[in-house]
Structure formats: structure tokens, C-alpha cells
Tab-separated table of C-alpha atoms in Angstrom:
chain	number	residue	atom	x	y	z
A	1	MET	CA	-43.561	-51.289	1.990
A	2	SER	CA	-46.330	-48.798	1.288
A	3	GLU	CA	-46.469	-45.020	1.760
A	4	SER	CA	-49.551	-42.801	1.377
A	5	PHE	CA	-49.766	-39.164	0.209
A	6	ASP	CA	-52.286	-36.669	-1.046
A	7	LEU	CA	-50.237	-36.287	-4.247
A	8	VAL	CA	-47.762	-38.731	-5.756
A	9	VAL	CA	-45.667	-37.121	-8.517
A	10	VAL	CA	-43.773	-39.236	-11.044
A	11	GLY	CA	-40.910	-37.205	-12.495
A	12	ALA	CA	-38.634	-34.500	-11.072
A	13	GLY	CA	-38.580	-32.130	-14.038
A	14	PRO	CA	-40.058	-28.615	-14.075
A	15	ALA	CA	-43.698	-29.772	-14.011
A	16	GLY	CA	-43.235	-32.316	-11.233
A	17	LEU	CA	-41.113	-30.065	-9.027
A	18	ALA	CA	-43.463	-27.092	-9.427
A	19	ALA	CA	-46.493	-29.281	-8.662
A	20	ALA	CA	-44.958	-30.706	-5.486
A	21	THR	CA	-43.810	-27.270	-4.334
A	22	GLU	CA	-47.269	-25.795	-4.860
A	23	ALA	CA	-48.967	-28.780	-3.231
A	24	ALA	CA	-46.781	-28.580	-0.146
A	25	GLY	CA	-47.499	-24.857	0.118
A	26	LEU	CA	-51.210	-25.679	0.143
A	27	GLY	CA	-50.755	-28.069	3.050
A	28	LEU	CA	-50.878	-31.300	1.045
A	29	SER	CA	-48.580	-34.240	1.613
A	30	ALA	CA	-46.634	-34.752	-1.606
A	31	VAL	CA	-43.845	-37.023	-2.810
A	32	VAL	CA	-41.750	-36.823	-5.980
A	33	ILE	CA	-40.417	-40.116	-7.355
A	34	ASP	CA	-37.652	-39.985	-9.953
A	35	GLU	CA	-35.121	-42.390	-11.407
A	36	GLN	CA	-32.308	-39.805	-11.478
A	37	PRO	CA	-30.112	-39.120	-8.418
A	38	GLU	CA	-30.742	-35.342	-8.547
A	39	PRO	CA	-33.840	-33.227	-9.230
A	40	GLY	CA	-34.249	-31.252	-12.445
A	41	GLY	CA	-35.345	-33.784	-15.044
A	42	GLN	CA	-33.718	-33.789	-18.472
A	43	ILE	CA	-34.110	-30.055	-19.053
A	44	TYR	CA	-32.467	-29.065	-15.754
A	45	ARG	CA	-30.279	-32.127	-15.285
A	46	ALA	CA	-27.546	-31.652	-12.646
A	47	VAL	CA	-28.528	-27.986	-12.348
A	48	GLU	CA	-27.611	-27.723	-8.661
A	49	ARG	CA	-23.998	-28.524	-9.530
A	50	ALA	CA	-23.648	-27.161	-13.047
A	51	ALA	CA	-25.392	-23.815	-12.549
A	52	ARG	CA	-22.651	-22.696	-10.159
A	53	GLY	CA	-19.750	-23.462	-12.485
A	54	VAL	CA	-18.388	-22.891	-15.968
A	55	ALA	CA	-20.893	-25.356	-17.447
A	56	GLY	CA	-23.757	-23.267	-16.091
A	57	ASP	CA	-22.428	-20.189	-17.883
A	58	ALA	CA	-22.192	-22.163	-21.129
A	59	LEU	CA	-25.686	-23.624	-20.776
A	60	GLY	CA	-27.303	-20.218	-20.424
A	61	GLU	CA	-29.889	-18.285	-18.452
A	62	ASP	CA	-32.815	-20.607	-19.208
A	63	TYR	CA	-30.885	-23.530	-17.728
A	64	ARG	CA	-29.836	-21.552	-14.662
A	65	HIS	CA	-33.526	-20.713	-14.064
A	66	GLY	CA	-33.889	-24.369	-13.107
A	67	ALA	CA	-31.706	-23.847	-10.046
A	68	GLY	CA	-34.441	-21.656	-8.562
A	69	VAL	CA	-37.100	-24.253	-9.353
A	70	VAL	CA	-35.065	-26.949	-7.613
A	71	ALA	CA	-34.250	-24.714	-4.632
A	72	ALA	CA	-37.939	-23.904	-4.110
A	73	PHE	CA	-38.742	-27.611	-4.188
A	74	ARG	CA	-35.962	-28.435	-1.713
A	75	ALA	CA	-37.367	-25.846	0.704
A	76	SER	CA	-41.016	-26.845	0.265
A	77	GLY	CA	-41.179	-29.803	2.615
A	78	ALA	CA	-42.325	-32.190	-0.109
A	79	VAL	CA	-40.794	-35.674	0.104
A	80	TYR	CA	-38.178	-36.531	-2.498
A	81	ARG	CA	-37.426	-40.134	-3.452
A	82	PRO	CA	-34.663	-40.245	-6.101
A	83	GLY	CA	-33.105	-43.322	-7.648
A	84	LEU	CA	-36.402	-45.203	-8.049
A	85	GLN	CA	-37.666	-46.658	-11.322
A	86	VAL	CA	-41.443	-46.549	-11.630
A	87	TRP	CA	-42.518	-49.801	-13.243
A	88	GLN	CA	-46.288	-49.698	-12.764
A	89	VAL	CA	-49.041	-47.153	-12.148
A	90	GLU	CA	-52.477	-48.473	-11.193
A	91	GLN	CA	-55.715	-46.742	-12.109
A	92	GLU	CA	-56.668	-46.538	-8.419
A	93	GLY	CA	-53.663	-44.320	-7.622
A	94	GLU	CA	-50.922	-46.769	-6.617
A	95	VAL	CA	-47.410	-46.267	-7.983
A	96	LEU	CA	-44.887	-49.106	-7.781
A	97	ALA	CA	-41.212	-48.124	-7.895
A	98	SER	CA	-38.030	-50.175	-7.613
A	99	ASP	CA	-34.568	-49.352	-6.315
A	100	GLY	CA	-33.168	-52.408	-8.086
A	101	GLU	CA	-33.634	-54.705	-5.118
A	102	SER	CA	-37.078	-54.058	-3.658
A	103	THR	CA	-40.283	-52.274	-4.618
A	104	THR	CA	-42.052	-49.522	-2.678
A	105	SER	CA	-45.739	-48.824	-3.138
A	106	PHE	CA	-46.777	-45.167	-3.129
A	107	VAL	CA	-50.513	-44.620	-2.793
A	108	GLY	CA	-51.904	-41.221	-3.724
A	109	LYS	CA	-55.307	-39.636	-3.657
A	110	ARG	CA	-54.033	-38.169	-6.905
A	111	VAL	CA	-51.118	-39.299	-9.078
A	112	LEU	CA	-49.442	-36.739	-11.334
A	113	ILE	CA	-47.526	-38.106	-14.312
A	114	ALA	CA	-44.808	-35.582	-15.175
A	115	VAL	CA	-42.218	-37.600	-17.078
A	116	GLY	CA	-41.577	-35.011	-19.796
A	117	ALA	CA	-40.651	-35.542	-23.429
A	118	MET	CA	-38.324	-37.739	-25.430
A	119	GLU	CA	-36.452	-37.033	-28.648
A	120	ARG	CA	-38.350	-38.032	-31.744
A	121	PRO	CA	-36.655	-41.099	-33.251
A	122	VAL	CA	-34.716	-40.264	-36.433
A	123	PRO	CA	-34.752	-43.424	-38.602
A	124	ILE	CA	-32.218	-42.647	-41.324
A	125	PRO	CA	-29.849	-45.054	-43.101
A	126	GLY	CA	-27.066	-45.882	-40.654
A	127	TRP	CA	-28.713	-44.497	-37.510
A	128	THR	CA	-27.964	-47.733	-35.638
A	129	LEU	CA	-24.199	-47.402	-36.136
A	130	PRO	CA	-22.065	-46.735	-33.033
A	131	GLY	CA	-21.229	-43.045	-32.994
A	132	VAL	CA	-24.726	-41.917	-33.981
A	133	MET	CA	-26.785	-40.475	-31.141
A	134	GLY	CA	-29.306	-37.761	-30.319
A	135	VAL	CA	-28.500	-34.111	-29.707
A	136	GLY	CA	-30.482	-34.375	-26.472
A	137	ALA	CA	-28.261	-37.205	-25.244
A	138	ALA	CA	-25.145	-35.178	-26.060
A	139	GLN	CA	-26.607	-32.213	-24.200
A	140	VAL	CA	-27.226	-34.413	-21.146
A	141	MET	CA	-23.522	-35.316	-21.175
A	142	LEU	CA	-22.641	-31.618	-21.312
A	143	LYS	CA	-24.953	-30.796	-18.398
A	144	ALA	CA	-24.045	-33.749	-16.196
A	145	SER	CA	-20.308	-34.005	-16.835
A	146	GLY	CA	-19.200	-31.016	-18.905
A	147	ILE	CA	-18.375	-33.312	-21.850
A	148	VAL	CA	-18.043	-31.661	-25.262
A	149	PRO	CA	-17.520	-33.518	-28.561
A	150	ALA	CA	-14.088	-34.215	-29.985
A	151	GLY	CA	-13.028	-35.103	-33.516
A	152	ASP	CA	-15.226	-34.603	-36.564
A	153	THR	CA	-18.648	-34.062	-34.982
A	154	TRP	CA	-21.622	-33.221	-37.176
A	155	VAL	CA	-25.082	-32.135	-36.056
A	156	ALA	CA	-27.965	-32.933	-38.385
A	157	GLY	CA	-31.614	-32.099	-37.944
A	158	SER	CA	-34.160	-29.408	-37.317
A	159	GLY	CA	-35.611	-27.409	-34.442
A	160	PRO	CA	-34.422	-25.045	-31.713
A	161	LEU	CA	-32.394	-27.636	-29.779
A	162	PRO	CA	-29.607	-28.133	-32.364
A	163	LEU	CA	-29.074	-24.355	-32.506
A	164	LEU	CA	-29.011	-24.130	-28.711
A	165	TYR	CA	-26.609	-27.051	-28.416
A	166	LEU	CA	-24.239	-25.576	-30.989
A	167	ALA	CA	-24.099	-22.347	-28.993
A	168	GLN	CA	-23.579	-24.232	-25.719
A	169	VAL	CA	-20.741	-26.334	-27.143
A	170	ALA	CA	-19.010	-23.217	-28.445
A	171	ALA	CA	-19.359	-21.513	-25.051
A	172	ALA	CA	-17.891	-24.606	-23.371
A	173	GLY	CA	-14.877	-24.587	-25.682
A	174	GLY	CA	-15.940	-27.436	-27.960
A	175	ARG	CA	-15.812	-27.733	-31.737
A	176	ILE	CA	-18.417	-28.813	-34.306
A	177	ALA	CA	-17.372	-29.808	-37.843
A	178	GLY	CA	-20.668	-28.797	-39.419
A	179	TYR	CA	-24.429	-28.440	-39.137
A	180	ILE	CA	-26.838	-30.046	-41.605
A	181	ASP	CA	-30.181	-28.234	-41.465
A	182	THR	CA	-33.004	-30.539	-42.565
A	183	THR	CA	-35.867	-28.075	-42.055
A	184	PRO	CA	-38.055	-28.340	-45.192
A	185	PRO	CA	-37.982	-24.940	-46.990
A	186	GLY	CA	-41.734	-25.038	-47.530
A	187	ASN	CA	-42.290	-25.072	-43.768
A	188	ARG	CA	-41.258	-21.437	-43.568
A	189	TRP	CA	-44.101	-20.346	-45.818
A	190	THR	CA	-46.631	-22.476	-43.942
A	191	ALA	CA	-45.395	-21.232	-40.577
A	192	ALA	CA	-45.787	-17.611	-41.693
A	193	ALA	CA	-49.531	-17.938	-41.082
A	194	HIS	CA	-48.723	-18.285	-37.367
A	195	LEU	CA	-46.225	-15.441	-37.184
A	196	GLY	CA	-48.653	-13.230	-35.283
A	197	GLY	CA	-48.792	-15.710	-32.427
A	198	ALA	CA	-45.021	-16.010	-32.446
A	199	LEU	CA	-44.593	-12.248	-32.131
A	200	ARG	CA	-46.830	-12.316	-29.044
A	201	ASN	CA	-44.001	-14.384	-27.554
A	202	PHE	CA	-41.310	-12.014	-28.791
A	203	PRO	CA	-38.755	-12.974	-26.077
A	204	TYR	CA	-38.767	-16.502	-27.552
A	205	VAL	CA	-38.405	-15.103	-31.070
A	206	ARG	CA	-35.507	-12.937	-29.920
A	207	LYS	CA	-33.739	-15.998	-28.463
A	208	GLY	CA	-34.220	-17.895	-31.707
A	209	LEU	CA	-32.845	-15.020	-33.782
A	210	ALA	CA	-29.882	-14.739	-31.418
A	211	LEU	CA	-29.113	-18.448	-31.852
A	212	ARG	CA	-29.322	-18.082	-35.635
A	213	ALA	CA	-27.002	-15.070	-35.516
A	214	HIS	CA	-24.555	-16.998	-33.320
A	215	LEU	CA	-24.505	-19.881	-35.790
A	216	LYS	CA	-23.921	-17.517	-38.709
A	217	GLY	CA	-20.994	-15.876	-36.940
A	218	SER	CA	-19.521	-19.071	-35.505
A	219	GLY	CA	-17.737	-20.228	-38.634
A	220	ILE	CA	-19.471	-23.614	-38.459
A	221	PRO	CA	-20.289	-24.793	-42.015
A	222	VAL	CA	-24.048	-24.996	-42.542
A	223	GLU	CA	-25.586	-27.259	-45.188
A	224	ALA	CA	-29.271	-27.383	-46.091
A	225	ALA	CA	-30.408	-30.911	-46.923
A	226	ASP	CA	-33.519	-32.948	-47.601
A	227	ALA	CA	-31.983	-36.313	-46.601
A	228	VAL	CA	-29.192	-37.536	-44.328
A	229	ALA	CA	-27.396	-40.875	-43.984
A	230	ALA	CA	-24.560	-42.306	-41.916
A	231	THR	CA	-22.072	-44.841	-43.281
A	232	GLY	CA	-19.174	-46.794	-41.836
A	233	ASP	CA	-17.709	-50.210	-41.100
A	234	GLY	CA	-18.679	-51.100	-37.527
A	235	LYS	CA	-19.043	-47.427	-36.551
A	236	VAL	CA	-19.933	-44.140	-38.187
A	237	GLU	CA	-17.138	-42.938	-40.461
A	238	ARG	CA	-18.865	-40.574	-42.882
A	239	VAL	CA	-22.019	-38.479	-42.963
A	240	ARG	CA	-23.872	-38.008	-46.253
A	241	TRP	CA	-26.521	-35.435	-47.123
A	242	ARG	CA	-28.572	-34.677	-50.203
A	243	VAL	CA	-28.912	-31.204	-51.707
A	244	GLY	CA	-30.980	-30.692	-54.845
A	245	GLY	CA	-30.739	-34.360	-55.797
A	246	GLN	CA	-26.945	-34.479	-55.348
A	247	TRP	CA	-25.244	-36.269	-52.467
A	248	LYS	CA	-22.353	-34.758	-50.502
A	249	GLU	CA	-20.332	-36.392	-47.752
A	250	ALA	CA	-17.678	-35.685	-45.123
A	251	PRO	CA	-15.609	-37.566	-42.540
A	252	CYS	CA	-17.526	-38.038	-39.300
A	253	ASP	CA	-16.556	-39.460	-35.917
A	254	LEU	CA	-19.805	-38.516	-34.157
A	255	LEU	CA	-23.175	-37.735	-35.723
A	256	LEU	CA	-25.796	-36.047	-33.545
A	257	LEU	CA	-29.403	-36.196	-34.798
A	258	HIS	CA	-32.468	-34.255	-33.763
A	259	GLU	CA	-35.924	-33.794	-35.287
A	260	GLY	CA	-37.860	-32.393	-32.348
A	261	VAL	CA	-39.340	-33.957	-29.244
A	262	VAL	CA	-42.581	-35.821	-28.556
A	263	PRO	CA	-44.501	-36.570	-25.352
A	264	ASN	CA	-43.226	-39.524	-23.342
A	265	ALA	CA	-46.659	-41.142	-23.242
A	266	HIS	CA	-45.727	-44.704	-22.287
A	267	VAL	CA	-46.882	-44.345	-18.677
A	268	THR	CA	-50.276	-42.881	-19.507
A	269	MET	CA	-50.770	-45.456	-22.246
A	270	ALA	CA	-49.913	-48.279	-19.865
A	271	VAL	CA	-52.412	-46.950	-17.306
A	272	GLY	CA	-55.105	-46.967	-19.986
A	273	CYS	CA	-55.738	-43.237	-20.319
A	274	ALA	CA	-57.431	-41.985	-23.487
A	275	HIS	CA	-55.051	-40.438	-26.028
A	276	ASP	CA	-55.509	-38.169	-29.027
A	277	TRP	CA	-53.451	-37.961	-32.209
A	278	ASP	CA	-51.838	-34.530	-32.515
A	279	ASP	CA	-51.468	-34.063	-36.261
A	280	ARG	CA	-49.375	-30.910	-35.983
A	281	GLN	CA	-46.834	-32.442	-33.598
A	282	ARG	CA	-47.199	-35.915	-35.226
A	283	CYS	CA	-47.569	-37.778	-31.954
A	284	PHE	CA	-50.059	-39.160	-29.459
A	285	ARG	CA	-50.863	-37.167	-26.338
A	286	PRO	CA	-53.153	-37.967	-23.385
A	287	HIS	CA	-56.609	-36.419	-23.474
A	288	LEU	CA	-56.608	-33.798	-20.696
A	289	ASP	CA	-58.846	-31.084	-19.323
A	290	ALA	CA	-57.589	-27.607	-18.394
A	291	TRP	CA	-56.368	-28.842	-14.985
A	292	GLY	CA	-54.483	-31.892	-16.248
A	293	HIS	CA	-57.122	-34.515	-15.414
A	294	THR	CA	-57.194	-37.631	-17.590
A	295	ASP	CA	-60.288	-39.744	-18.094
A	296	ILE	CA	-59.154	-41.965	-15.195
A	297	GLY	CA	-60.134	-40.335	-11.893
A	298	PRO	CA	-56.950	-40.197	-9.778
A	299	ILE	CA	-54.518	-39.893	-12.716
A	300	MET	CA	-53.346	-36.442	-13.797
A	301	VAL	CA	-50.693	-35.217	-16.238
A	302	ALA	CA	-48.544	-32.075	-16.390
A	303	GLY	CA	-45.677	-30.948	-18.572
A	304	ASP	CA	-44.432	-32.106	-21.939
A	305	CYS	CA	-45.687	-35.681	-21.511
A	306	GLY	CA	-49.121	-34.129	-21.992
A	307	GLY	CA	-48.103	-32.179	-25.125
A	308	ILE	CA	-44.960	-30.251	-26.058
A	309	GLU	CA	-45.188	-26.727	-24.633
A	310	GLY	CA	-41.753	-26.037	-23.124
A	311	ALA	CA	-40.236	-25.905	-19.639
A	312	ARG	CA	-41.802	-22.658	-18.437
A	313	ALA	CA	-45.298	-23.764	-19.469
A	314	ALA	CA	-44.636	-27.116	-17.784
A	315	GLU	CA	-44.055	-25.367	-14.454
A	316	VAL	CA	-47.395	-23.600	-14.778
A	317	ARG	CA	-49.168	-26.833	-15.695
A	318	GLY	CA	-47.694	-28.464	-12.607
A	319	ARG	CA	-48.939	-25.719	-10.324
A	320	LEU	CA	-52.423	-25.865	-11.865
A	321	ALA	CA	-52.516	-29.616	-11.281
A	322	ALA	CA	-51.577	-29.048	-7.638
A	323	LEU	CA	-54.428	-26.550	-7.230
A	324	ALA	CA	-56.836	-29.061	-8.771
A	325	THR	CA	-55.564	-31.717	-6.377
A	326	ALA	CA	-56.035	-29.462	-3.356
A	327	ALA	CA	-59.623	-28.773	-4.401
A	328	GLY	CA	-60.241	-32.424	-5.208
A	329	VAL	CA	-59.195	-33.643	-1.762
A	330	GLY	CA	-61.056	-30.845	0.035
A	331	ARG	CA	-58.099	-28.722	1.135
A	332	ILE	CA	-59.400	-25.645	-0.706
A	333	THR	CA	-62.697	-24.751	-2.333
A	334	ALA	CA	-63.301	-24.708	-6.066
A	335	GLU	CA	-63.679	-20.934	-5.832
A	336	GLU	CA	-60.252	-20.557	-4.222
A	337	ARG	CA	-58.756	-22.919	-6.793
A	338	ASP	CA	-60.115	-20.756	-9.608
A	339	ARG	CA	-58.950	-17.532	-7.957
A	340	ARG	CA	-55.408	-18.849	-7.447
A	341	ALA	CA	-55.367	-20.171	-10.995
A	342	GLN	CA	-56.104	-16.829	-12.673
A	343	PRO	CA	-52.535	-15.454	-12.650
A	344	LEU	CA	-51.204	-18.877	-13.634
A	345	ARG	CA	-53.465	-19.009	-16.671
A	346	ARG	CA	-52.330	-15.516	-17.647
A	347	GLU	CA	-48.734	-16.675	-17.355
A	348	LEU	CA	-49.506	-19.756	-19.429
A	349	GLY	CA	-50.951	-17.471	-22.076
A	350	ARG	CA	-47.579	-15.758	-22.332
A	351	HIS	CA	-45.819	-19.025	-23.199
A	352	LEU	CA	-48.183	-20.806	-25.587
A	353	PRO	CA	-48.891	-18.526	-28.596
A	354	ILE	CA	-45.568	-19.387	-30.255
A	355	ARG	CA	-46.247	-23.136	-30.291
A	356	ALA	CA	-48.220	-23.197	-33.546
A	357	PHE	CA	-45.399	-21.318	-35.286
A	358	LEU	CA	-42.678	-23.642	-33.947
A	359	ASP	CA	-44.636	-26.835	-34.570
A	360	THR	CA	-45.301	-25.809	-38.170
A	361	LEU	CA	-41.818	-24.472	-38.909
A	362	PHE	CA	-40.108	-27.597	-37.570
A	363	ALA	CA	-42.634	-30.205	-38.709
A	364	PRO	CA	-40.689	-33.388	-39.594
A	365	ARG	CA	-39.994	-34.461	-43.165
A	366	ARG	CA	-42.231	-37.110	-44.724
A	367	ASP	CA	-39.308	-39.507	-45.318
A	368	LEU	CA	-38.627	-39.488	-41.574
A	369	LEU	CA	-42.205	-40.336	-40.715
A	370	SER	CA	-42.332	-43.199	-43.209
A	371	PRO	CA	-38.761	-44.196	-44.158
A	372	ALA	CA	-37.506	-46.114	-47.187
A	373	ASP	CA	-37.807	-49.911	-47.194
A	374	ASP	CA	-34.203	-50.646	-46.208
A	375	VAL	CA	-34.158	-48.329	-43.170
A	376	VAL	CA	-34.298	-49.991	-39.756
A	377	VAL	CA	-37.275	-48.706	-37.784
A	378	CYS	CA	-37.153	-51.061	-34.766
A	379	ARG	CA	-33.598	-51.020	-33.467
A	380	CYS	CA	-34.128	-53.643	-30.765
A	381	GLU	CA	-35.338	-56.330	-33.205
A	382	ALA	CA	-33.618	-55.028	-36.389
A	383	ILE	CA	-36.951	-54.622	-38.187
A	384	THR	CA	-36.870	-52.596	-41.409
A	385	ALA	CA	-39.673	-50.467	-42.814
A	386	LYS	CA	-40.099	-53.096	-45.572
A	387	LYS	CA	-40.811	-55.800	-42.996
A	388	VAL	CA	-43.536	-53.608	-41.515
A	389	ARG	CA	-45.019	-52.988	-44.968
A	390	ASP	CA	-44.842	-56.704	-45.780
A	391	ALA	CA	-46.667	-57.481	-42.536
A	392	VAL	CA	-49.411	-55.032	-43.509
A	393	ALA	CA	-49.684	-56.731	-46.906
A	394	ILE	CA	-50.476	-60.077	-45.270
A	395	GLY	CA	-53.029	-58.719	-42.815
A	396	ALA	CA	-51.392	-56.740	-40.003
A	397	VAL	CA	-53.691	-53.732	-39.742
A	398	GLY	CA	-52.201	-52.145	-36.620
A	399	PRO	CA	-49.061	-51.943	-34.455
A	400	ASN	CA	-50.125	-54.789	-32.170
A	401	GLN	CA	-50.580	-57.083	-35.153
A	402	THR	CA	-47.109	-56.213	-36.485
A	403	LYS	CA	-45.746	-56.916	-33.001
A	404	ALA	CA	-47.225	-60.410	-33.194
A	405	PHE	CA	-46.173	-60.970	-36.824
A	406	ILE	CA	-42.598	-59.612	-36.853
A	407	ARG	CA	-41.746	-58.640	-33.208
A	408	SER	CA	-41.552	-54.889	-33.826
A	409	GLY	CA	-41.858	-53.178	-30.444
A	410	MET	CA	-40.976	-56.280	-28.415
A	411	GLY	CA	-37.416	-55.304	-27.518
A	412	PRO	CA	-36.031	-53.654	-24.356
A	413	CYS	CA	-37.321	-50.181	-25.289
A	414	GLN	CA	-40.894	-51.582	-25.576
A	415	GLY	CA	-41.692	-49.487	-28.620
A	416	ARG	CA	-40.388	-46.144	-27.386
A	417	LEU	CA	-38.016	-45.799	-30.349
A	418	CYS	CA	-40.110	-47.423	-33.067
A	419	GLY	CA	-43.746	-46.907	-32.049
A	420	LEU	CA	-44.463	-43.650	-33.856
A	421	THR	CA	-42.620	-44.770	-36.996
A	422	VAL	CA	-44.451	-48.104	-37.118
A	423	THR	CA	-47.759	-46.245	-36.757
A	424	GLU	CA	-46.853	-43.833	-39.575
A	425	VAL	CA	-45.701	-46.645	-41.908
A	426	ILE	CA	-48.921	-48.587	-41.330
A	427	ALA	CA	-51.003	-45.446	-41.840
A	428	GLU	CA	-49.314	-44.762	-45.173
A	429	ALA	CA	-49.689	-48.380	-46.290
A	430	THR	CA	-53.369	-48.632	-45.341
A	431	GLY	CA	-54.527	-45.141	-46.246
A	432	LYS	CA	-55.674	-44.513	-42.683
A	433	THR	CA	-54.715	-41.696	-40.346
A	434	PRO	CA	-52.195	-42.429	-37.568
A	435	GLY	CA	-54.971	-41.762	-35.065
A	436	GLU	CA	-57.043	-44.523	-36.649
A	437	VAL	CA	-54.069	-46.906	-36.715
A	438	GLY	CA	-53.210	-46.362	-33.037
A	439	PHE	CA	-50.142	-47.285	-31.001
A	440	PHE	CA	-48.670	-50.374	-29.370
A	441	ARG	CA	-50.517	-51.719	-26.345
A	442	ILE	CA	-48.118	-50.999	-23.474
A	443	ARG	CA	-47.902	-53.838	-20.975
A	444	PRO	CA	-46.339	-53.831	-17.493
A	445	PRO	CA	-43.710	-53.599	-16.257
A	446	LEU	CA	-42.736	-50.213	-17.685
A	447	LYS	CA	-39.078	-50.917	-16.850
A	448	PRO	CA	-37.193	-54.226	-16.501
A	449	LEU	CA	-37.866	-56.029	-13.232
A	450	THR	CA	-36.526	-59.312	-11.879
A	451	ILE	CA	-38.904	-62.186	-11.214
A	452	GLY	CA	-37.524	-62.359	-7.675
A	453	GLU	CA	-38.445	-58.760	-6.926
A	454	LEU	CA	-41.849	-59.126	-8.531
A	455	ALA	CA	-42.568	-62.114	-6.303
A	456	THR	CA	-42.036	-59.996	-3.164
A	457	VAL	CA	-44.474	-57.232	-4.129
A	458	THR	CA	-47.475	-56.921	-1.816
A	459	PRO	CA	-50.469	-55.056	-3.232
A	460	ALA	CA	-51.508	-51.917	-1.338
A	461	GLY	CA	-54.462	-52.131	0.993
């Protein structure tokens, strides 16, 4: 089955919802495809239900803002197709999505990739033990089901999200045993050069200071550390952290890790879009113009999958992409596009100045980017950093060579959890930059698909 639209949006987070809402308001036919059963993406997951209850109060005003974004989308007239896994995007503008039994082809004059961000992998000793997970995953459980941690739960990492999660858990009646702050002390001095930009976004600064003040008054023990490890027999039992060369440890039933987020660039890489290495955010991001166009005609990008800028900026990026689509298909003139874009660009300017400060302050530690030899970097295939370095020593000069030599990146996640680390390890071993080393070549399908379903797919046209 095939359906045609002016704009096909992949992802129902803030960028995708705002783009579809704007597009529908401009008279375009638009569809949003998403694998979740409800709109909102990761940042506003389950917001229609949670925002009205106790969980919504615990999650805060920024989360409740998402209810308005979703409501505007619901009222826009744009088509919504939840519960579909996108497994292929063609350069000509066809999107193939599966419901688990059959595939639907969505053909767009423009395709907007708006699949958001993913947590940066945190390859520490013991991170593959049961009971070790990401802060973002724990926050999803809080949003979707109101679940708060029990037992001896420790949070370890750096960035705004751990502070936000700690406050949300406290508001929901949960308990945290301790917080291990891994932010390198030197980052504060480096970030000071960007303080002027941060103060231009003073509401964000005020929120950060409020979260810090909440943590200080919460009674949660806070430990500064330059290394973290998890230990246990069959599951996590203790968390260890290093302070000034000395190791400390504590009982631990659940260890939540976080070292920032990175663009979820698998879709744009699979399509073949050009990507740039972002040295400040230590990740690859698609090469985009000011409207979200990639170097492949019909393919556009909006939101954090195009570079980490935050939820409010993602909404603006989505609306700008919709304006560009309307002009591109002849619904409005370029002059009207530019006129409508002016207030959006001013709004975007209110959200972006703080990024340099945040990216510098919470830049990841070097031992995370290129871990010790015995640390597993590819969870799916149990590949250690030493195996990657050994592969480089015998001639693997890039991620695709290590994939062929030692199977790194060949598991179910297709390199999502190991790709950046493998790139960084190879870069360190070869003396090249990560941009020169590159990333895994992403092959279809993007998500698992049965041979039976694949055999029934009829190409569009």
C-alpha cells in the first residue's frame, strides 16, 4: 500500500509535531509516522496522560509545555500514523514503515527526518551488567508509567539531565542513594569563555541554578569523580568511583548513567546524506542549511537529530522546515517564506546562545571517548576496546574495516551504541581526527524486518 503527501515526517517529537502542524496550517498534506503509540517523542513521552496527573506535576513546566504542542498537532488536520517502524528512507522521498506484519509506503515531495537524540553511550567497566541503564531510560519509565527507583539507586554522570531527573524523582516521592558528578573540573574554566552567551539565555541559567540548589538541599550525597565502574556477580551490586586517585565504593541495586546526548543520525546516514564531525559535541551531524535541507533534494532534517539544541529550538526548526517545504512545492512564495520565518529566527536566537556554554561545560571525559583496553565498547558482540586497537594494528583503518575484522557494529543495534566509541578509539590509535576516521556504513533495513514481509513490499510508482 502506498500513500502520497506533500510532507512526510518521521518522528513525533517536538520538531516533527511542530513541522506537521505548521505544514497543515499552510494547506499542505502532511503525515507523521512514529513507532510510539502516542505523540510527544522521548522528551514529551505520554504527555497527554501524564501532564494531567501527579506525574505531570513532578516532571515540571517544561514537560507540560509538550501537552500544548501535541494538542495543536491533534487539531491541525495532519495525518498521524503511530505504531509504525520506519525501516528504509529512499533518496527520492519514499519512506517504508512496518506495523510488524506489513509495510506501507509513504511518498513525499519532501521527507523530514525528526527522530531526535539518543543518550551518548557510557562505556565504563561493568556497564553491561543487568541493573545498569541510562538516566534517559529511567526518565522514560517515570513519564510513561510513573515508576521511580527503589533500593540503592545511584546516578552517575554529567549534564543537565541527571540534575533534572533527581528533582523529578524527589517530586514523585522516590529516593536516590547518591549522585556521582563526573564533570571534569577544568571544563568550568573553559566554559567561562562562553558565559556571556549563557547569560543571554538567562531563563535557562536560572533553571540550572535552581536544579543545583535543589540537589544541595535534597540531602542526596554528592561525590565528584573522574572515573566510575560497576561491579557485581550476574548483576550490579556495587558502584565504584575514583576521587584524587583513590577509589570509593557503595552498595548499588541500580546504576543510572548519563554523559549527554548526541544526534540520532542513523537514518540520515543510511540515506546517504553528508555529515560533519562536531568537535564540540563529539558526534556526527548531518550537513544542513538554515532551512534544514540536506544535500539530497527531498530529504530534510529538524530537531536534535540535526544537532543538539533542545526541545524549544527543535519546534522552531520544525516550523522553518515546513515553511521551506511550502515554498518548495509552490504553496507560498520565497518572499512569504522569508517573511513568516523572521519571527521564528528571532525566537531561535533566544534559545541557541547558551549551547556553547553547555557543550563546553559538559564535554565528556577523555576516558569515556577512548576507554581502557578491558572495557567493552560493542555490547552486542562483546568487543573490547583492546580488540578494536588490535584490529587497527593489523590494518583496520576505519570503522567498516573493524566491522569486517572483529564484527564490531554488526549486532542488533547496528552500531548505535558503539559507533562513536569505535570511531574515537580508531582516531586515537591512528592519530587522525574522528571526522577523518568516519562512521559505520549504515545498511538497510534500519530496524529488524522479516524476510516474509520484505518479500511482499512493492516499490512505489
